[in-house]
Tab-separated table of C-alpha atoms in Angstrom:
chain	number	residue	atom	x	y	z
Q	12	LYS	CA	0.000	0.000	0.000
Q	13	PHE	CA	2.753	2.458	0.906
Q	14	THR	CA	4.514	2.318	-2.451
Q	15	ASP	CA	1.345	2.534	-4.562
Q	16	ASP	CA	1.220	5.821	-6.491
Q	17	VAL	CA	-2.429	6.451	-5.587
Q	18	ARG	CA	-2.819	4.869	-2.148
Q	19	GLY	CA	0.689	5.574	-0.833
Q	20	PRO	CA	0.262	9.230	0.133
Q	21	ALA	CA	-3.150	8.532	1.691
Q	22	GLU	CA	-1.872	5.567	3.714
Q	23	THR	CA	1.157	7.573	4.820
Q	24	THR	CA	-1.131	10.392	5.954
Q	25	ARG	CA	-3.168	7.890	7.976
Q	26	VAL	CA	-0.031	6.499	9.630
Q	27	ALA	CA	1.244	10.005	10.401
Q	28	GLU	CA	-2.099	10.909	11.972
Q	29	PHE	CA	-1.986	7.714	14.039
Q	30	LEU	CA	1.609	8.309	15.163
Q	31	SER	CA	0.914	11.940	16.029
Q	32	ARG	CA	-1.448	10.746	18.770
Q	33	SER	CA	1.558	9.473	20.732
Q	34	GLU	CA	3.299	11.710	23.216
Q	35	GLY	CA	6.621	12.991	21.904
Q	36	VAL	CA	5.884	12.120	18.262
Q	37	HIS	CA	5.721	15.103	15.941
Q	38	THR	CA	4.772	14.734	12.303
Q	39	CYS	CA	4.807	17.279	9.533
Q	40	PRO	CA	1.555	19.022	8.563
Q	41	PRO	CA	-0.876	16.770	6.641
Q	42	GLU	CA	-0.698	18.927	3.514
Q	43	LEU	CA	3.070	18.251	3.242
Q	44	ILE	CA	2.887	14.470	3.662
Q	45	PRO	CA	2.256	13.636	-0.037
Q	46	CYS	CA	5.332	15.670	-1.004
Q	47	VAL	CA	7.489	14.025	1.658
Q	48	TRP	CA	6.109	10.607	0.652
Q	49	HIS	CA	7.055	11.190	-2.977
Q	50	LYS	CA	10.602	12.279	-2.133
Q	51	VAL	CA	11.190	9.366	0.259
Q	52	VAL	CA	9.340	6.513	-1.433
Q	53	LYS	CA	9.620	7.480	-5.081
Q	54	TYR	CA	13.105	8.991	-4.928
Q	55	LYS	CA	14.325	6.862	-7.841
Q	56	ASP	CA	11.533	8.253	-10.027
Q	57	SER	CA	12.673	11.779	-9.123
Q	58	ASN	CA	15.772	11.453	-11.309
Q	59	SER	CA	13.672	12.112	-14.388
Q	60	SER	CA	11.999	15.222	-12.961
Q	61	GLY	CA	14.897	17.633	-13.372
Q	62	ASN	CA	16.113	17.327	-9.784
Q	63	GLU	CA	19.379	15.579	-10.677
Q	64	GLY	CA	21.793	18.139	-9.237
Q	65	ARG	CA	19.558	19.493	-6.536
Q	66	ARG	CA	20.664	19.262	-2.915
Q	67	LEU	CA	18.648	19.903	0.204
Q	68	GLN	CA	19.489	23.137	1.889
Q	69	VAL	CA	20.739	23.186	5.465
Q	70	VAL	CA	18.285	25.299	7.417
Q	71	ASP	CA	18.951	27.072	10.681
Q	72	ALA	CA	15.841	26.316	12.733
Q	73	SER	CA	15.969	29.765	14.283
Q	74	ASP	CA	16.488	31.743	11.049
Q	75	ALA	CA	13.619	34.278	11.145
Q	76	GLU	CA	14.252	35.521	7.575
Q	77	ARG	CA	13.330	32.134	6.110
Q	78	GLY	CA	10.242	31.644	8.231
Q	79	PRO	CA	9.694	29.187	11.058
Q	80	GLY	CA	11.837	26.464	9.483
Q	81	LEU	CA	12.316	23.222	11.349
Q	82	ALA	CA	11.545	24.760	14.736
Q	83	ASN	CA	7.882	25.019	13.723
Q	84	PHE	CA	7.722	21.218	13.515
Q	85	GLN	CA	9.792	20.668	16.673
Q	86	ILE	CA	12.512	18.948	14.645
Q	87	ASP	CA	16.081	19.094	15.875
Q	88	PRO	CA	18.255	19.281	12.716
Q	89	THR	CA	21.289	18.059	14.663
Q	90	LYS	CA	19.589	14.694	15.214
Q	91	PHE	CA	19.668	13.619	11.568
Q	92	ALA	CA	21.637	14.148	8.402
Q	93	LEU	CA	19.969	16.108	5.630
Q	94	SER	CA	20.599	14.473	2.271
Q	95	ASP	CA	19.244	14.576	-1.240
Q	96	PRO	CA	16.413	12.020	-1.539
Q	97	THR	CA	17.441	11.300	-5.133
Q	98	GLN	CA	20.883	10.280	-3.852
Q	99	PRO	CA	20.153	8.637	-0.471
Q	100	ASN	CA	22.914	7.608	1.903
Q	101	SER	CA	21.214	4.239	2.382
Q	102	GLN	CA	22.581	1.509	0.156
Q	103	ARG	CA	19.360	-0.532	0.462
Q	104	SER	CA	21.104	-3.677	-0.683
Q	105	GLY	CA	23.329	-6.449	0.561
Q	106	PRO	CA	22.707	-9.779	2.231
Q	107	GLU	CA	19.662	-10.095	4.423
Q	108	TYR	CA	20.558	-9.953	8.110
Q	109	ILE	CA	18.665	-12.453	10.218
Q	110	PRO	CA	19.075	-11.643	13.927
Q	111	PRO	CA	19.713	-14.660	16.179
Q	112	TYR	CA	16.728	-14.451	18.542
Q	113	THR	CA	15.924	-17.042	21.195
Q	114	GLN	CA	12.563	-18.780	21.682
Q	115	ASP	CA	11.971	-16.618	24.788
Q	116	GLN	CA	12.620	-13.443	22.809
Q	117	PHE	CA	10.180	-14.561	20.104
Q	118	ASP	CA	7.580	-15.295	22.815
Q	119	SER	CA	8.114	-11.801	24.285
Q	120	VAL	CA	7.660	-10.190	20.870
Q	121	LYS	CA	4.406	-12.112	20.356
Q	122	VAL	CA	3.095	-10.951	23.744
Q	123	ILE	CA	3.860	-7.337	22.823
Q	124	LEU	CA	2.321	-7.650	19.346
Q	125	ASN	CA	-0.827	-9.272	20.745
Q	126	GLY	CA	-1.050	-6.468	23.302
Q	127	LEU	CA	-0.824	-3.900	20.519
Q	128	ILE	CA	-3.547	-5.710	18.570
Q	129	GLU	CA	-5.778	-5.608	21.634
Q	130	LYS	CA	-5.000	-1.949	22.374
Q	131	TYR	CA	-5.470	-0.769	18.778
Q	132	SER	CA	-8.165	-3.225	17.652
Q	133	HIS	CA	-10.161	-0.301	16.220
Q	134	GLU	CA	-7.312	0.539	13.787
Q	135	LYS	CA	-8.369	-1.643	10.877
Q	136	SER	CA	-5.229	-0.938	8.829
Q	137	LEU	CA	-2.823	-1.641	11.698
Q	138	VAL	CA	-4.206	-4.960	12.937
Q	139	PRO	CA	-3.433	-6.939	9.737
Q	140	ILE	CA	0.119	-5.584	9.757
Q	141	LEU	CA	0.639	-6.649	13.375
Q	142	GLU	CA	-0.880	-10.048	12.583
Q	143	SER	CA	1.558	-10.465	9.699
Q	144	TYR	CA	4.401	-9.716	12.145
Q	145	ILE	CA	3.073	-12.462	14.436
Q	146	ASP	CA	3.015	-14.842	11.467
Q	147	GLY	CA	6.645	-13.916	10.790
Q	148	VAL	CA	7.569	-14.577	14.420
Q	149	ASP	CA	5.837	-17.958	14.285
Q	150	LYS	CA	7.712	-18.828	11.092
Q	151	ARG	CA	11.056	-17.841	12.616
Q	152	LYS	CA	10.289	-19.797	15.808
Q	153	GLU	CA	9.564	-22.892	13.729
Q	154	GLU	CA	12.808	-22.430	11.776
Q	155	LEU	CA	14.691	-22.122	15.055
Q	156	LYS	CA	13.056	-25.316	16.392
Q	157	MET	CA	14.024	-27.184	13.224
Q	158	LYS	CA	17.636	-26.132	13.741
Q	159	GLY	CA	17.451	-27.575	17.247
Q	160	ASN	CA	17.841	-24.326	19.237
């Protein structure tokens, strides 16, 4: 859903609205989410839009001449690196890392996921995602059992 050209921005807006309900979580204004979604999710497609040499500008959060800047969104620019979405720092490739969890750790994850399902049962988009995580935990537990751990 998140990478779909039509549903992606809408789903991302829903997730941002959901996350913004949590204390300490600050999201950008809803009207900016489709733009942010496009730059983050569809960054490879951006190469054909004339943005090839464009770099993000470092913004001083307290610079009054440029408007409220990052301070308006309670974002600390020292906590992350600003980079060009068409040339991300992430390599997004390489061998898949499979963490070596124990059966007890898998059981703890399932308890937490089931608790989240119970707490957010009214969130019809979230519950299937959490259930798919539980399925993944069950699969990994079975693989671990077959290896004799």
